[in-house]
PDB file of C-alpha atoms in Angstrom:
ATOM      1  CA  UNK A  46     -77.163  57.664  70.224  1.00 54.00           C
ATOM      2  CA  UNK A  47     -73.167  56.591  69.045  1.00 59.00           C
ATOM      3  CA  UNK A  48     -71.604  57.919  66.749  1.00 60.00           C
ATOM      4  CA  UNK A  49     -71.902  56.347  63.312  1.00 63.00           C
ATOM      5  CA  UNK A  50     -68.588  54.116  62.595  1.00 64.00           C
ATOM      6  CA  UNK A  51     -66.406  54.675  59.651  1.00 62.00           C
ATOM      7  CA  UNK A  52     -66.744  51.771  58.097  1.00 74.00           C
ATOM      8  CA  UNK A  53     -70.742  51.198  58.073  1.00 78.00           C
ATOM      9  CA  UNK A  54     -70.141  51.941  53.933  1.00 78.00           C
ATOM     10  CA  UNK A  55     -67.160  49.840  52.993  1.00 79.00           C
ATOM     11  CA  UNK A  56     -68.588  47.117  52.220  1.00 82.00           C
ATOM     12  CA  UNK A  57     -71.459  48.133  49.995  1.00 88.00           C
ATOM     13  CA  UNK A  58     -70.930  45.638  47.606  1.00 87.00           C
ATOM     14  CA  UNK A  59     -69.354  47.094  43.757  1.00 88.00           C
ATOM     15  CA  UNK A  60     -72.521  48.634  41.930  1.00 90.00           C
ATOM     16  CA  UNK A  61     -74.647  49.656  44.902  1.00 91.00           C
ATOM     17  CA  UNK A  62     -72.453  52.778  46.490  1.00 88.00           C
ATOM     18  CA  UNK A  63     -74.908  55.611  44.958  1.00 91.00           C
ATOM     19  CA  UNK A  64     -78.392  52.848  46.237  1.00 94.00           C
ATOM     20  CA  UNK A  65     -78.087  52.721  49.641  1.00 94.00           C
ATOM     21  CA  UNK A  66     -80.137  54.990  52.433  1.00 94.00           C
ATOM     22  CA  UNK A  67     -76.962  56.496  54.604  1.00 91.00           C
ATOM     23  CA  UNK A  68     -77.157  56.471  58.656  1.00 93.00           C
ATOM     24  CA  UNK A  69     -77.335  59.907  60.088  1.00 91.00           C
ATOM     25  CA  UNK A  70     -77.680  57.425  64.337  1.00 91.00           C
ATOM     26  CA  UNK A  71     -76.770  54.630  65.192  1.00 91.00           C
ATOM     27  CA  UNK A  72     -78.605  52.007  68.027  1.00 92.00           C
ATOM     28  CA  UNK A  73     -75.728  49.834  69.813  1.00 92.00           C
ATOM     29  CA  UNK A  74     -77.190  46.503  71.476  1.00 93.00           C
ATOM     30  CA  UNK A  75     -74.256  44.483  72.781  1.00 92.00           C
ATOM     31  CA  UNK A  76     -75.375  40.815  74.289  1.00 88.00           C
ATOM     32  CA  UNK A  77     -72.110  39.976  76.374  1.00 84.00           C
ATOM     33  CA  UNK A  78     -73.359  36.707  76.998  1.00 81.00           C
ATOM     34  CA  UNK A  79     -74.444  35.728  73.894  1.00 79.00           C
ATOM     35  CA  UNK A  80     -70.836  37.621  72.756  1.00 86.00           C
ATOM     36  CA  UNK A  81     -73.447  39.519  70.217  1.00 92.00           C
ATOM     37  CA  UNK A  82     -73.096  42.859  69.075  1.00 94.00           C
ATOM     38  CA  UNK A  83     -75.695  44.532  66.452  1.00 95.00           C
ATOM     39  CA  UNK A  84     -75.389  48.100  64.510  1.00 93.00           C
ATOM     40  CA  UNK A  85     -78.549  49.340  63.687  1.00 94.00           C
ATOM     41  CA  UNK A  86     -78.090  53.235  61.624  1.00 93.00           C
ATOM     42  CA  UNK A  87     -81.111  54.677  61.134  1.00 94.00           C
ATOM     43  CA  UNK A  88     -81.807  57.765  58.354  1.00 94.00           C
ATOM     44  CA  UNK A  89     -83.385  60.875  58.955  1.00 93.00           C
ATOM     45  CA  UNK A  90     -86.645  59.925  59.757  1.00 95.00           C
ATOM     46  CA  UNK A  91     -85.655  57.144  62.242  1.00 94.00           C
ATOM     47  CA  UNK A  92     -86.210  54.412  60.360  1.00 96.00           C
ATOM     48  CA  UNK A  93     -83.771  51.699  59.762  1.00 96.00           C
ATOM     49  CA  UNK A  94     -80.977  51.333  57.312  1.00 96.00           C
ATOM     50  CA  UNK A  95     -78.255  49.841  58.347  1.00 95.00           C
ATOM     51  CA  UNK A  96     -77.579  46.230  60.201  1.00 95.00           C
ATOM     52  CA  UNK A  97     -74.470  45.297  61.320  1.00 94.00           C
ATOM     53  CA  UNK A  98     -74.565  41.231  63.716  1.00 95.00           C
ATOM     54  CA  UNK A  99     -71.317  40.125  64.891  1.00 95.00           C
ATOM     55  CA  UNK A 100     -71.681  37.092  66.516  1.00 94.00           C
ATOM     56  CA  UNK A 101     -68.940  34.323  68.149  1.00 92.00           C
ATOM     57  CA  UNK A 102     -70.414  30.906  68.862  1.00 89.00           C
ATOM     58  CA  UNK A 103     -68.515  28.959  71.395  1.00 85.00           C
ATOM     59  CA  UNK A 104     -68.011  25.244  72.107  1.00 82.00           C
ATOM     60  CA  UNK A 105     -67.879  24.646  76.276  1.00 82.00           C
ATOM     61  CA  UNK A 106     -66.041  21.828  77.647  1.00 80.00           C
ATOM     62  CA  UNK A 107     -63.598  20.695  80.041  1.00 79.00           C
ATOM     63  CA  UNK A 108     -59.915  21.341  79.993  1.00 79.00           C
ATOM     64  CA  UNK A 109     -56.984  18.666  81.287  1.00 81.00           C
ATOM     65  CA  UNK A 110     -57.864  19.791  85.117  1.00 83.00           C
ATOM     66  CA  UNK A 111     -61.317  19.468  84.740  1.00 83.00           C
ATOM     67  CA  UNK A 112     -61.926  23.250  84.956  1.00 82.00           C
ATOM     68  CA  UNK A 113     -64.999  24.733  82.963  1.00 82.00           C
ATOM     69  CA  UNK A 114     -63.503  26.197  78.966  1.00 79.00           C
ATOM     70  CA  UNK A 115     -65.062  27.768  76.543  1.00 79.00           C
ATOM     71  CA  UNK A 116     -63.245  28.476  72.870  1.00 80.00           C
ATOM     72  CA  UNK A 117     -64.460  30.022  69.883  1.00 79.00           C
ATOM     73  CA  UNK A 118     -65.559  28.073  67.252  1.00 86.00           C
ATOM     74  CA  UNK A 119     -67.249  30.131  65.019  1.00 90.00           C
ATOM     75  CA  UNK A 120     -68.351  34.434  63.475  1.00 93.00           C
ATOM     76  CA  UNK A 121     -70.458  35.489  61.504  1.00 94.00           C
ATOM     77  CA  UNK A 122     -71.735  39.064  60.252  1.00 93.00           C
ATOM     78  CA  UNK A 123     -74.550  39.794  59.033  1.00 94.00           C
ATOM     79  CA  UNK A 124     -74.336  43.268  57.223  1.00 94.00           C
ATOM     80  CA  UNK A 125     -77.088  45.079  55.101  1.00 95.00           C
ATOM     81  CA  UNK A 126     -78.279  47.846  53.520  1.00 95.00           C
ATOM     82  CA  UNK A 127     -80.899  49.726  52.924  1.00 97.00           C
ATOM     83  CA  UNK A 128     -81.585  50.877  49.401  1.00 96.00           C
ATOM     84  CA  UNK A 129     -83.018  53.781  48.098  1.00 96.00           C
ATOM     85  CA  UNK A 130     -85.890  51.207  46.292  1.00 95.00           C
ATOM     86  CA  UNK A 131     -86.906  49.603  49.643  1.00 94.00           C
ATOM     87  CA  UNK A 132     -84.764  46.309  49.649  1.00 96.00           C
ATOM     88  CA  UNK A 133     -81.825  45.154  51.400  1.00 96.00           C
ATOM     89  CA  UNK A 134     -78.659  44.053  50.657  1.00 95.00           C
ATOM     90  CA  UNK A 135     -77.782  41.814  52.524  1.00 95.00           C
ATOM     91  CA  UNK A 136     -73.867  40.247  52.916  1.00 93.00           C
ATOM     92  CA  UNK A 137     -72.559  37.243  55.301  1.00 93.00           C
ATOM     93  CA  UNK A 138     -68.843  36.177  56.239  1.00 93.00           C
ATOM     94  CA  UNK A 139     -68.179  34.130  58.672  1.00 93.00           C
ATOM     95  CA  UNK A 140     -65.001  32.157  59.561  1.00 90.00           C
ATOM     96  CA  UNK A 141     -65.697  28.675  61.278  1.00 85.00           C
ATOM     97  CA  UNK A 142     -63.190  26.698  63.386  1.00 82.00           C
ATOM     98  CA  UNK A 143     -61.886  29.392  64.584  1.00 72.00           C
ATOM     99  CA  UNK A 144     -60.262  26.308  67.280  1.00 76.00           C
ATOM    100  CA  UNK A 145     -57.929  24.887  64.347  1.00 78.00           C
ATOM    101  CA  UNK A 146     -55.213  26.081  62.820  1.00 83.00           C
ATOM    102  CA  UNK A 147     -57.044  26.389  59.292  1.00 86.00           C
ATOM    103  CA  UNK A 148     -60.454  28.224  60.468  1.00 82.00           C
ATOM    104  CA  UNK A 149     -62.160  28.125  57.322  1.00 87.00           C
ATOM    105  CA  UNK A 150     -63.442  31.982  55.801  1.00 87.00           C
ATOM    106  CA  UNK A 151     -66.830  32.401  53.783  1.00 88.00           C
ATOM    107  CA  UNK A 152     -67.436  35.642  52.019  1.00 88.00           C
ATOM    108  CA  UNK A 153     -71.218  34.352  51.148  1.00 87.00           C
ATOM    109  CA  UNK A 154     -72.371  36.612  47.743  1.00 87.00           C
ATOM    110  CA  UNK A 155     -74.812  39.492  48.700  1.00 89.00           C
ATOM    111  CA  UNK A 156     -78.285  39.241  47.985  1.00 88.00           C
ATOM    112  CA  UNK A 157     -81.693  41.446  47.646  1.00 87.00           C
ATOM    113  CA  UNK A 158     -84.526  40.995  50.010  1.00 90.00           C
ATOM    114  CA  UNK A 159     -86.601  42.365  51.513  1.00 89.00           C
ATOM    115  CA  UNK A 160     -86.843  43.461  54.944  1.00 90.00           C
ATOM    116  CA  UNK A 161     -88.845  41.044  57.069  1.00 89.00           C
ATOM    117  CA  UNK A 162     -86.763  38.559  55.826  1.00 89.00           C
ATOM    118  CA  UNK A 163     -83.490  39.805  56.265  1.00 86.00           C
ATOM    119  CA  UNK A 164     -83.728  37.963  60.172  1.00 84.00           C
ATOM    120  CA  UNK A 165     -82.383  41.030  62.085  1.00 84.00           C
TER     121      UNK A 165
END
């Protein structure tokens, strides 16, 4: 198991700080080809209680010399905390148009979900 990242609780929305179940250990999954990383925090009973999934989408093409290129276009971070009541609090942060001079940042409002509806 890996050490917990120090920022696991920094993005908890206001008012929920005392409602989240703290992780004791961490599992890390990386897919370099898909440009994705998933961190899963486990509670003292070994159940998921914190998840952070980062994914970067790329556009493949060719440069002026007809060599293949891949440029990042969108980055998305989904962070979820299990609350003591059993529901999950999900936050989604997205940066689009990474390949432009004016990327667009979206910080979507936090929503409550059931674990089976997280998609993580």
